Amino acid sequence: MAAQALAAVVAIAVLAQSAAAAAAPPPAKGPVTYVFGDSMSDVGNNNYFPLSLAKSNYPWYGIDYPNGVATGRFTNGRTIGDYMADKFGVPSPPPFLSLSMVDDDVLGGVNFASGGAGILNETGVYFVQYFSFDQQISCFEMVKKAMIAKIGKEAAEVAVNAALFQIGLGSNDYINNFLQPFMADGQTYTHDTLYGLGARKVVFNSLPPLGCIPSQRVHSGNGKCLDHVNGYAVEFNAAAKKLLDGMNAKLPGARMALADCYSVVMELIVHPEKHGFTTAHTSCCNVDTTVGGLCLPNSRPCSDRKAFVFWDAYHTSDAANRVIADLLWDAMPSAGSGGAATTPLAASPAPSPSRAP
């Protein structure tokens, strides 16, 4: 049922663009998209923070991006969001900090994601400069005010109601907060703030199997996945789905869905060879035990980057991001396969954390 709900959110967002077309410049084929998230979704916002310790503007990052230039993406090429944007037929939304609030660009999609961010404001504080989730929402509020100044309040509201909101947060709340002994407990975040700003179609990415990322495997003693960490992700995802279902029930017009990233990423980890990979237990850059876990200039990347699921100790590779986007797309019957029905991934039993290699 989760895949059908996700498909409905996407289909509604695409169709709703026709209602906003009269108020904005000619739309692209797909929906205007606003992206909120962490380093898995960051497309360069942190590059604009001079003191940020969560950056990836180094050689090796971007080696498989067009022109081979680092862009602030925490991978060797494109993010999952980049590949999903291609499928929607729209450009990947630019980083918020690259925009001027007086340009027409504010009428299109925007990426607010920031490496180090979490759902809790406390998460990532030791990265010095970054956008917390609260700050990302404040940035969106600035964009909406700029839209109102350009096209008027009513037209801006129609455009925002029609847009697709993608949220990918939570991993850092565990990896860089809950699982760290020196971090205090965070505060509960009020989840309907974006709704109050006009968000109606929201896709929240579930947590992947965090216990299987290279930085966590090294703590197992035998290179295996950490079952208890995967258990946290499973519990979080169940609670997130319950929360979204509740919001759909109580908030008029809300269409919120959970994308099953856990099952998709676990599929690559358990069966890498089925998707063209040879290695899913360690990173291409071999930085699993390195402080920070990033592929710094002095690292030696693997010879075949397309063979590895993970690029560094935390982030999936360009090749994996392409496959993950394909699998997520195929799980949406009304979006993928030209509208043909497909078997939703979420309908199949997710691999148990204890079954992961």
mmCIF file of C-alpha atoms in Angstrom:
data_model
loop_
_atom_site.group_PDB
_atom_site.id
_atom_site.type_symbol
_atom_site.label_atom_id
_atom_site.label_comp_id
_atom_site.label_asym_id
_atom_site.label_seq_id
_atom_site.Cartn_x
_atom_site.Cartn_y
_atom_site.Cartn_z
ATOM 1 C CA MET A 1 0.000 0.000 0.000
ATOM 2 C CA ALA A 2 2.922 2.369 0.636
ATOM 3 C CA ALA A 3 3.913 2.298 -3.039
ATOM 4 C CA GLN A 4 0.366 3.085 -4.160
ATOM 5 C CA ALA A 5 0.231 5.996 -1.727
ATOM 6 C CA LEU A 6 3.569 7.287 -3.034
ATOM 7 C CA ALA A 7 2.351 6.962 -6.610
ATOM 8 C CA ALA A 8 -0.784 8.900 -5.752
ATOM 9 C CA VAL A 9 1.239 11.743 -4.245
ATOM 10 C CA VAL A 10 3.432 12.007 -7.351
ATOM 11 C CA ALA A 11 0.516 11.757 -9.787
ATOM 12 C CA ILE A 12 -1.443 14.432 -7.931
ATOM 13 C CA ALA A 13 1.584 16.732 -7.915
ATOM 14 C CA VAL A 14 2.106 16.310 -11.669
ATOM 15 C CA LEU A 15 -1.560 16.920 -12.489
ATOM 16 C CA ALA A 16 -1.796 19.858 -10.123
ATOM 17 C CA GLN A 17 0.773 21.811 -12.107
ATOM 18 C CA SER A 18 -1.913 22.669 -14.652
ATOM 19 C CA ALA A 19 -3.763 24.581 -11.940
ATOM 20 C CA ALA A 20 -0.672 26.672 -11.244
ATOM 21 C CA ALA A 21 0.389 27.186 -14.864
ATOM 22 C CA ALA A 22 -1.446 30.472 -15.318
ATOM 23 C CA ALA A 23 0.335 31.976 -12.332
ATOM 24 C CA ALA A 24 3.898 31.034 -13.174
ATOM 25 C CA PRO A 25 6.294 30.725 -16.135
ATOM 26 C CA PRO A 26 5.671 27.769 -18.502
ATOM 27 C CA PRO A 27 6.173 24.651 -16.372
ATOM 28 C CA ALA A 28 8.469 21.767 -17.086
ATOM 29 C CA LYS A 29 7.026 18.336 -17.835
ATOM 30 C CA GLY A 30 7.065 17.328 -14.201
ATOM 31 C CA PRO A 31 6.227 18.934 -10.879
ATOM 32 C CA VAL A 32 8.017 21.852 -9.267
ATOM 33 C CA THR A 33 9.975 20.152 -6.483
ATOM 34 C CA TYR A 34 11.261 21.363 -3.133
ATOM 35 C CA VAL A 35 13.928 19.180 -1.531
ATOM 36 C CA PHE A 36 14.744 19.095 2.181
ATOM 37 C CA GLY A 37 17.390 16.806 3.589
ATOM 38 C CA ASP A 38 20.935 15.977 4.574
ATOM 39 C CA SER A 39 24.129 15.064 2.716
ATOM 40 C CA MET A 40 22.355 12.428 0.623
ATOM 41 C CA SER A 41 20.351 15.266 -0.975
ATOM 42 C CA ASP A 42 22.699 18.272 -0.671
ATOM 43 C CA VAL A 43 23.597 19.642 -4.120
ATOM 44 C CA GLY A 44 25.913 22.397 -2.921
ATOM 45 C CA ASN A 45 24.337 24.456 -0.134
ATOM 46 C CA ASN A 46 27.150 23.711 2.299
ATOM 47 C CA ASN A 47 29.707 25.002 -0.198
ATOM 48 C CA TYR A 48 28.429 28.487 0.607
ATOM 49 C CA PHE A 49 29.254 28.142 4.323
ATOM 50 C CA PRO A 50 32.903 29.175 4.820
ATOM 51 C CA LEU A 51 33.181 27.499 8.233
ATOM 52 C CA SER A 52 31.207 24.332 7.534
ATOM 53 C CA LEU A 53 32.941 21.061 8.399
ATOM 54 C CA ALA A 54 30.409 19.113 6.318
ATOM 55 C CA LYS A 55 31.628 19.706 2.772
ATOM 56 C CA SER A 56 32.500 17.529 -0.198
ATOM 57 C CA ASN A 57 34.084 20.053 -2.551
ATOM 58 C CA TYR A 58 37.206 17.926 -2.952
ATOM 59 C CA PRO A 59 38.798 16.116 -5.876
ATOM 60 C CA TRP A 60 37.274 12.621 -6.320
ATOM 61 C CA TYR A 61 33.824 13.965 -5.430
ATOM 62 C CA GLY A 62 32.158 14.771 -8.721
ATOM 63 C CA ILE A 63 34.629 12.677 -10.728
ATOM 64 C CA ASP A 64 31.651 11.063 -12.500
ATOM 65 C CA TYR A 65 29.544 14.226 -12.615
ATOM 66 C CA PRO A 66 29.457 16.121 -15.928
ATOM 67 C CA ASN A 67 32.861 17.755 -16.493
ATOM 68 C CA GLY A 68 34.223 15.817 -13.505
ATOM 69 C CA VAL A 69 33.879 18.774 -11.142
ATOM 70 C CA ALA A 70 32.943 18.609 -7.450
ATOM 71 C CA THR A 71 29.582 20.335 -6.919
ATOM 72 C CA GLY A 72 28.983 19.860 -3.216
ATOM 73 C CA ARG A 73 27.269 16.509 -3.755
ATOM 74 C CA PHE A 74 28.478 13.853 -1.329
ATOM 75 C CA THR A 75 29.096 11.237 -3.993
ATOM 76 C CA ASN A 76 31.225 10.693 -7.067
ATOM 77 C CA GLY A 77 28.465 11.787 -9.421
ATOM 78 C CA ARG A 78 24.730 12.370 -9.171
ATOM 79 C CA THR A 79 22.444 12.014 -6.165
ATOM 80 C CA ILE A 80 19.277 9.927 -6.056
ATOM 81 C CA GLY A 81 17.359 13.206 -6.324
ATOM 82 C CA ASP A 82 19.211 14.125 -9.520
ATOM 83 C CA TYR A 83 18.174 10.849 -11.121
ATOM 84 C CA MET A 84 14.589 11.207 -9.908
ATOM 85 C CA ALA A 85 14.417 14.716 -11.382
ATOM 86 C CA ASP A 86 15.455 13.273 -14.750
ATOM 87 C CA LYS A 87 12.594 10.802 -14.518
ATOM 88 C CA PHE A 88 10.140 13.587 -13.751
ATOM 89 C CA GLY A 89 11.455 15.479 -16.764
ATOM 90 C CA VAL A 90 12.632 18.504 -14.771
ATOM 91 C CA PRO A 91 16.073 19.933 -13.957
ATOM 92 C CA SER A 92 17.497 18.976 -10.597
ATOM 93 C CA PRO A 93 16.497 21.817 -8.226
ATOM 94 C CA PRO A 94 19.408 24.199 -7.551
ATOM 95 C CA PRO A 95 20.777 24.872 -4.053
ATOM 96 C CA PHE A 96 18.905 27.593 -2.204
ATOM 97 C CA LEU A 97 22.068 29.574 -1.493
ATOM 98 C CA SER A 98 22.816 29.879 -5.210
ATOM 99 C CA LEU A 99 19.603 31.845 -5.837
ATOM 100 C CA SER A 100 18.659 35.489 -5.646
ATOM 101 C CA MET A 101 15.241 36.130 -4.140
ATOM 102 C CA VAL A 102 14.516 38.714 -6.850
ATOM 103 C CA ASP A 103 15.075 36.378 -9.820
ATOM 104 C CA ASP A 104 12.443 34.248 -11.528
ATOM 105 C CA ASP A 105 14.334 31.152 -10.370
ATOM 106 C CA VAL A 106 12.412 31.315 -7.089
ATOM 107 C CA LEU A 107 9.318 30.212 -9.049
ATOM 108 C CA GLY A 108 10.904 26.850 -9.838
ATOM 109 C CA GLY A 109 12.122 24.018 -7.679
ATOM 110 C CA VAL A 110 14.657 24.637 -4.917
ATOM 111 C CA ASN A 111 16.942 22.331 -2.939
ATOM 112 C CA PHE A 112 17.384 23.272 0.732
ATOM 113 C CA ALA A 113 19.251 20.109 1.787
ATOM 114 C CA SER A 114 22.393 20.510 3.853
ATOM 115 C CA GLY A 115 25.062 17.989 4.788
ATOM 116 C CA GLY A 116 24.947 17.202 8.505
ATOM 117 C CA ALA A 117 21.293 18.118 8.978
ATOM 118 C CA GLY A 118 18.817 16.034 10.930
ATOM 119 C CA ILE A 119 15.237 16.226 12.081
ATOM 120 C CA LEU A 120 16.416 17.507 15.454
ATOM 121 C CA ASN A 121 18.060 20.929 15.594
ATOM 122 C CA GLU A 122 20.784 19.535 17.843
ATOM 123 C CA THR A 123 21.916 17.038 15.225
ATOM 124 C CA GLY A 124 25.023 18.167 13.372
ATOM 125 C CA VAL A 125 25.943 21.090 15.629
ATOM 126 C CA TYR A 126 29.603 20.098 15.565
ATOM 127 C CA PHE A 127 29.684 20.720 11.801
ATOM 128 C CA VAL A 128 29.627 24.442 12.776
ATOM 129 C CA GLN A 129 27.745 25.759 9.714
ATOM 130 C CA TYR A 130 24.878 23.973 7.993
ATOM 131 C CA PHE A 131 21.097 24.270 7.623
ATOM 132 C CA SER A 132 19.101 22.459 10.295
ATOM 133 C CA PHE A 133 15.632 21.253 9.295
ATOM 134 C CA ASP A 134 14.128 24.297 11.024
ATOM 135 C CA GLN A 135 16.437 26.562 9.033
ATOM 136 C CA GLN A 136 15.619 24.760 5.792
ATOM 137 C CA ILE A 137 11.939 25.444 6.433
ATOM 138 C CA SER A 138 12.749 29.095 7.169
ATOM 139 C CA CYS A 139 14.564 29.257 3.820
ATOM 140 C CA PHE A 140 11.480 27.861 2.099
ATOM 141 C CA GLU A 141 9.424 30.548 3.832
ATOM 142 C CA MET A 142 11.759 33.140 2.288
ATOM 143 C CA VAL A 143 11.203 31.592 -1.140
ATOM 144 C CA LYS A 144 7.450 31.693 -0.692
ATOM 145 C CA LYS A 145 7.573 35.361 0.311
ATOM 146 C CA ALA A 146 9.640 36.058 -2.818
ATOM 147 C CA MET A 147 7.040 34.203 -4.890
ATOM 148 C CA ILE A 148 4.246 36.314 -3.381
ATOM 149 C CA ALA A 149 6.168 39.467 -4.245
ATOM 150 C CA LYS A 150 6.415 38.304 -7.868
ATOM 151 C CA ILE A 151 3.061 36.690 -8.639
ATOM 152 C CA GLY A 152 0.782 37.574 -5.733
ATOM 153 C CA LYS A 153 -0.401 35.674 -2.669
ATOM 154 C CA GLU A 154 -3.165 33.643 -4.308
ATOM 155 C CA ALA A 155 -1.048 32.479 -7.239
ATOM 156 C CA ALA A 156 1.872 31.633 -4.937
ATOM 157 C CA GLU A 157 -0.411 29.547 -2.730
ATOM 158 C CA VAL A 158 -1.746 27.649 -5.738
ATOM 159 C CA ALA A 159 1.796 26.992 -6.968
ATOM 160 C CA VAL A 160 3.026 25.753 -3.581
ATOM 161 C CA ASN A 161 -0.054 23.560 -3.079
ATOM 162 C CA ALA A 162 0.683 21.959 -6.451
ATOM 163 C CA ALA A 163 4.379 21.339 -5.791
ATOM 164 C CA LEU A 164 6.014 18.099 -4.684
ATOM 165 C CA PHE A 165 7.946 18.203 -1.406
ATOM 166 C CA GLN A 166 10.678 15.611 -0.903
ATOM 167 C CA ILE A 167 12.128 15.134 2.586
ATOM 168 C CA GLY A 168 15.088 12.890 3.344
ATOM 169 C CA LEU A 169 16.130 13.263 6.978
ATOM 170 C CA GLY A 170 16.761 11.101 10.006
ATOM 171 C CA SER A 171 20.013 9.261 9.279
ATOM 172 C CA ASN A 172 22.160 11.872 11.008
ATOM 173 C CA ASP A 173 19.868 11.875 14.031
ATOM 174 C CA TYR A 174 21.078 8.332 14.623
ATOM 175 C CA ILE A 175 24.592 8.230 13.170
ATOM 176 C CA ASN A 176 25.698 11.648 14.439
ATOM 177 C CA ASN A 177 23.424 12.056 17.444
ATOM 178 C CA PHE A 178 21.643 9.135 19.108
ATOM 179 C CA LEU A 179 24.522 6.691 18.569
ATOM 180 C CA GLN A 180 27.105 9.207 19.812
ATOM 181 C CA PRO A 181 27.708 9.067 23.575
ATOM 182 C CA PHE A 182 28.395 12.786 23.912
ATOM 183 C CA MET A 183 25.128 14.063 22.420
ATOM 184 C CA ALA A 184 22.126 14.904 24.613
ATOM 185 C CA ASP A 185 18.579 13.949 23.776
ATOM 186 C CA GLY A 186 16.886 16.174 21.203
ATOM 187 C CA GLN A 187 13.529 17.907 21.284
ATOM 188 C CA THR A 188 10.398 16.863 19.473
ATOM 189 C CA TYR A 189 9.845 18.671 16.195
ATOM 190 C CA THR A 190 6.438 19.938 15.110
ATOM 191 C CA HIS A 191 5.845 18.182 11.800
ATOM 192 C CA ASP A 192 2.954 20.224 10.424
ATOM 193 C CA THR A 193 4.981 23.437 9.920
ATOM 194 C CA LEU A 194 5.458 22.800 6.194
ATOM 195 C CA TYR A 195 1.751 22.109 5.862
ATOM 196 C CA GLY A 196 1.062 25.540 7.335
ATOM 197 C CA LEU A 197 3.284 27.034 4.630
ATOM 198 C CA GLY A 198 1.262 25.357 1.880
ATOM 199 C CA ALA A 199 2.875 21.935 1.405
ATOM 200 C CA ARG A 200 0.261 19.343 0.448
ATOM 201 C CA LYS A 201 2.088 16.636 -1.556
ATOM 202 C CA VAL A 202 4.953 15.348 0.569
ATOM 203 C CA VAL A 203 7.183 12.314 0.048
ATOM 204 C CA PHE A 204 9.298 11.405 3.068
ATOM 205 C CA ASN A 205 12.184 9.035 2.391
ATOM 206 C CA SER A 206 12.365 6.237 4.931
ATOM 207 C CA LEU A 207 15.684 5.515 6.625
ATOM 208 C CA PRO A 208 17.916 3.020 4.816
ATOM 209 C CA PRO A 209 19.477 0.068 6.673
ATOM 210 C CA LEU A 210 21.895 2.248 8.641
ATOM 211 C CA GLY A 211 23.536 -0.729 10.284
ATOM 212 C CA CYS A 212 24.847 -1.832 6.890
ATOM 213 C CA ILE A 213 26.666 1.338 5.848
ATOM 214 C CA PRO A 214 30.458 0.957 5.946
ATOM 215 C CA SER A 215 30.969 3.323 8.895
ATOM 216 C CA GLN A 216 28.730 1.118 11.050
ATOM 217 C CA ARG A 217 29.967 -2.278 9.838
ATOM 218 C CA VAL A 218 33.443 -1.527 11.162
ATOM 219 C CA HIS A 219 31.997 -1.549 14.682
ATOM 220 C CA SER A 220 30.688 -5.089 14.352
ATOM 221 C CA GLY A 221 34.036 -6.864 14.703
ATOM 222 C CA ASN A 222 33.274 -9.182 11.783
ATOM 223 C CA GLY A 223 32.293 -6.752 9.033
ATOM 224 C CA LYS A 224 28.622 -7.703 9.253
ATOM 225 C CA CYS A 225 25.675 -5.346 9.490
ATOM 226 C CA LEU A 226 24.741 -4.095 12.951
ATOM 227 C CA ASP A 227 21.316 -5.594 13.540
ATOM 228 C CA HIS A 228 20.411 -3.303 16.423
ATOM 229 C CA VAL A 229 21.107 -0.190 14.309
ATOM 230 C CA ASN A 230 18.984 -1.578 11.484
ATOM 231 C CA GLY A 231 16.336 -2.196 14.116
ATOM 232 C CA TYR A 232 16.333 1.504 14.983
ATOM 233 C CA ALA A 233 15.738 2.329 11.314
ATOM 234 C CA VAL A 234 12.869 -0.157 11.078
ATOM 235 C CA GLU A 235 11.229 1.307 14.193
ATOM 236 C CA PHE A 236 11.721 4.862 12.919
ATOM 237 C CA ASN A 237 10.176 4.017 9.546
ATOM 238 C CA ALA A 238 7.132 2.411 11.147
ATOM 239 C CA ALA A 239 6.624 5.458 13.357
ATOM 240 C CA ALA A 240 7.103 7.809 10.394
ATOM 241 C CA LYS A 241 4.471 5.964 8.368
ATOM 242 C CA LYS A 242 2.049 6.108 11.274
ATOM 243 C CA LEU A 243 2.697 9.834 11.657
ATOM 244 C CA LEU A 244 2.166 10.520 7.941
ATOM 245 C CA ASP A 245 -1.015 8.443 7.890
ATOM 246 C CA GLY A 246 -2.286 10.428 10.850
ATOM 247 C CA MET A 247 -1.469 13.738 9.188
ATOM 248 C CA ASN A 248 -3.272 12.659 6.025
ATOM 249 C CA ALA A 249 -6.331 11.896 8.131
ATOM 250 C CA LYS A 250 -6.419 15.171 10.028
ATOM 251 C CA LEU A 251 -5.029 17.765 7.595
ATOM 252 C CA PRO A 252 -7.384 18.755 4.732
ATOM 253 C CA GLY A 253 -5.837 18.143 1.318
ATOM 254 C CA ALA A 254 -2.699 16.480 2.700
ATOM 255 C CA ARG A 255 -1.209 13.742 0.523
ATOM 256 C CA MET A 256 1.842 12.447 2.352
ATOM 257 C CA ALA A 257 3.634 9.163 1.695
ATOM 258 C CA LEU A 258 6.677 7.230 2.846
ATOM 259 C CA ALA A 259 9.129 6.045 0.166
ATOM 260 C CA ASP A 260 10.492 2.619 1.121
ATOM 261 C CA CYS A 261 14.214 3.350 0.855
ATOM 262 C CA TYR A 262 14.989 0.674 3.447
ATOM 263 C CA SER A 263 13.895 -2.204 1.220
ATOM 264 C CA VAL A 264 15.452 -0.682 -1.883
ATOM 265 C CA VAL A 265 18.905 -0.148 -0.378
ATOM 266 C CA MET A 266 18.787 -3.500 1.397
ATOM 267 C CA GLU A 267 18.118 -5.126 -1.962
ATOM 268 C CA LEU A 268 21.423 -3.744 -3.274
ATOM 269 C CA ILE A 269 23.242 -4.859 -0.137
ATOM 270 C CA VAL A 270 21.846 -8.404 -0.068
ATOM 271 C CA HIS A 271 21.902 -8.959 -3.851
ATOM 272 C CA PRO A 272 24.521 -6.584 -5.309
ATOM 273 C CA GLU A 273 25.290 -8.876 -8.263
ATOM 274 C CA LYS A 274 21.679 -8.661 -9.486
ATOM 275 C CA HIS A 275 22.215 -4.944 -10.091
ATOM 276 C CA GLY A 276 25.717 -5.001 -11.535
ATOM 277 C CA PHE A 277 27.713 -4.529 -8.330
ATOM 278 C CA THR A 278 30.432 -6.674 -6.825
ATOM 279 C CA THR A 279 30.937 -4.971 -3.455
ATOM 280 C CA ALA A 280 28.359 -3.769 -0.940
ATOM 281 C CA HIS A 281 30.145 -4.183 2.395
ATOM 282 C CA THR A 282 32.877 -1.576 2.090
ATOM 283 C CA SER A 283 33.408 1.776 0.379
ATOM 284 C CA CYS A 284 35.074 2.472 -2.948
ATOM 285 C CA CYS A 285 37.416 4.940 -1.240
ATOM 286 C CA ASN A 286 38.282 2.520 1.574
ATOM 287 C CA VAL A 287 37.674 5.179 4.242
ATOM 288 C CA ASP A 288 35.420 3.135 6.516
ATOM 289 C CA THR A 289 37.592 3.679 9.597
ATOM 290 C CA THR A 290 38.788 7.194 8.717
ATOM 291 C CA VAL A 291 37.656 10.103 10.877
ATOM 292 C CA GLY A 292 34.900 11.797 8.886
ATOM 293 C CA GLY A 293 34.637 8.873 6.486
ATOM 294 C CA LEU A 294 34.942 11.076 3.397
ATOM 295 C CA CYS A 295 36.924 10.391 0.224
ATOM 296 C CA LEU A 296 39.548 13.096 0.722
ATOM 297 C CA PRO A 297 42.162 14.006 -1.932
ATOM 298 C CA ASN A 298 44.720 11.695 -0.328
ATOM 299 C CA SER A 299 42.354 8.712 -0.636
ATOM 300 C CA ARG A 300 42.724 6.069 -3.333
ATOM 301 C CA PRO A 301 39.363 5.272 -4.911
ATOM 302 C CA CYS A 302 38.679 1.800 -6.260
ATOM 303 C CA SER A 303 39.560 1.103 -9.885
ATOM 304 C CA ASP A 304 35.944 0.310 -10.873
ATOM 305 C CA ARG A 305 33.636 2.850 -9.244
ATOM 306 C CA LYS A 306 30.539 1.292 -10.845
ATOM 307 C CA ALA A 307 31.157 -1.958 -8.969
ATOM 308 C CA PHE A 308 30.664 -0.472 -5.483
ATOM 309 C CA VAL A 309 27.359 0.306 -3.773
ATOM 310 C CA PHE A 310 29.033 2.748 -1.368
ATOM 311 C CA TRP A 311 31.286 5.603 -2.404
ATOM 312 C CA ASP A 312 32.555 6.589 1.052
ATOM 313 C CA ALA A 313 31.785 5.461 4.600
ATOM 314 C CA TYR A 314 28.310 7.028 4.559
ATOM 315 C CA HIS A 315 27.119 7.715 1.037
ATOM 316 C CA THR A 316 26.069 5.570 -1.892
ATOM 317 C CA SER A 317 27.871 5.789 -5.219
ATOM 318 C CA ASP A 318 26.655 7.398 -8.419
ATOM 319 C CA ALA A 319 25.989 3.939 -9.868
ATOM 320 C CA ALA A 320 24.014 2.901 -6.797
ATOM 321 C CA ASN A 321 22.049 6.163 -6.798
ATOM 322 C CA ARG A 322 20.963 5.456 -10.369
ATOM 323 C CA VAL A 323 19.736 1.963 -9.445
ATOM 324 C CA ILE A 324 18.018 3.195 -6.271
ATOM 325 C CA ALA A 325 16.175 5.848 -8.290
ATOM 326 C CA ASP A 326 15.163 3.204 -10.826
ATOM 327 C CA LEU A 327 13.798 0.921 -8.103
ATOM 328 C CA LEU A 328 11.929 3.730 -6.362
ATOM 329 C CA TRP A 329 10.478 4.817 -9.695
ATOM 330 C CA ASP A 330 9.391 1.294 -10.562
ATOM 331 C CA ALA A 331 7.646 1.096 -7.184
ATOM 332 C CA MET A 332 5.319 3.899 -8.288
ATOM 333 C CA PRO A 333 2.827 2.300 -10.740
ATOM 334 C CA SER A 334 1.448 5.600 -12.040
ATOM 335 C CA ALA A 335 4.885 7.150 -12.518
ATOM 336 C CA GLY A 336 7.063 4.399 -13.912
ATOM 337 C CA SER A 337 6.638 2.030 -16.849
ATOM 338 C CA GLY A 338 4.505 4.494 -18.743
ATOM 339 C CA GLY A 339 1.714 4.093 -16.227
ATOM 340 C CA ALA A 340 1.731 0.298 -16.352
ATOM 341 C CA ALA A 341 1.132 -1.492 -13.099
ATOM 342 C CA THR A 342 4.207 -2.881 -11.386
ATOM 343 C CA THR A 343 4.742 -4.914 -8.257
ATOM 344 C CA PRO A 344 5.417 -2.420 -5.473
ATOM 345 C CA LEU A 345 8.573 -3.065 -3.486
ATOM 346 C CA ALA A 346 6.831 -2.106 -0.289
ATOM 347 C CA ALA A 347 4.313 -4.907 -0.766
ATOM 348 C CA SER A 348 7.067 -7.504 -0.515
ATOM 349 C CA PRO A 349 8.532 -8.495 2.867
ATOM 350 C CA ALA A 350 11.513 -6.274 3.664
ATOM 351 C CA PRO A 351 14.702 -8.233 4.417
ATOM 352 C CA SER A 352 15.115 -8.681 8.147
ATOM 353 C CA PRO A 353 18.115 -6.844 9.610
ATOM 354 C CA SER A 354 19.487 -10.209 10.729
ATOM 355 C CA ARG A 355 19.492 -11.529 7.165
ATOM 356 C CA ALA A 356 21.835 -8.868 5.817
ATOM 357 C CA PRO A 357 25.416 -9.976 5.085
#
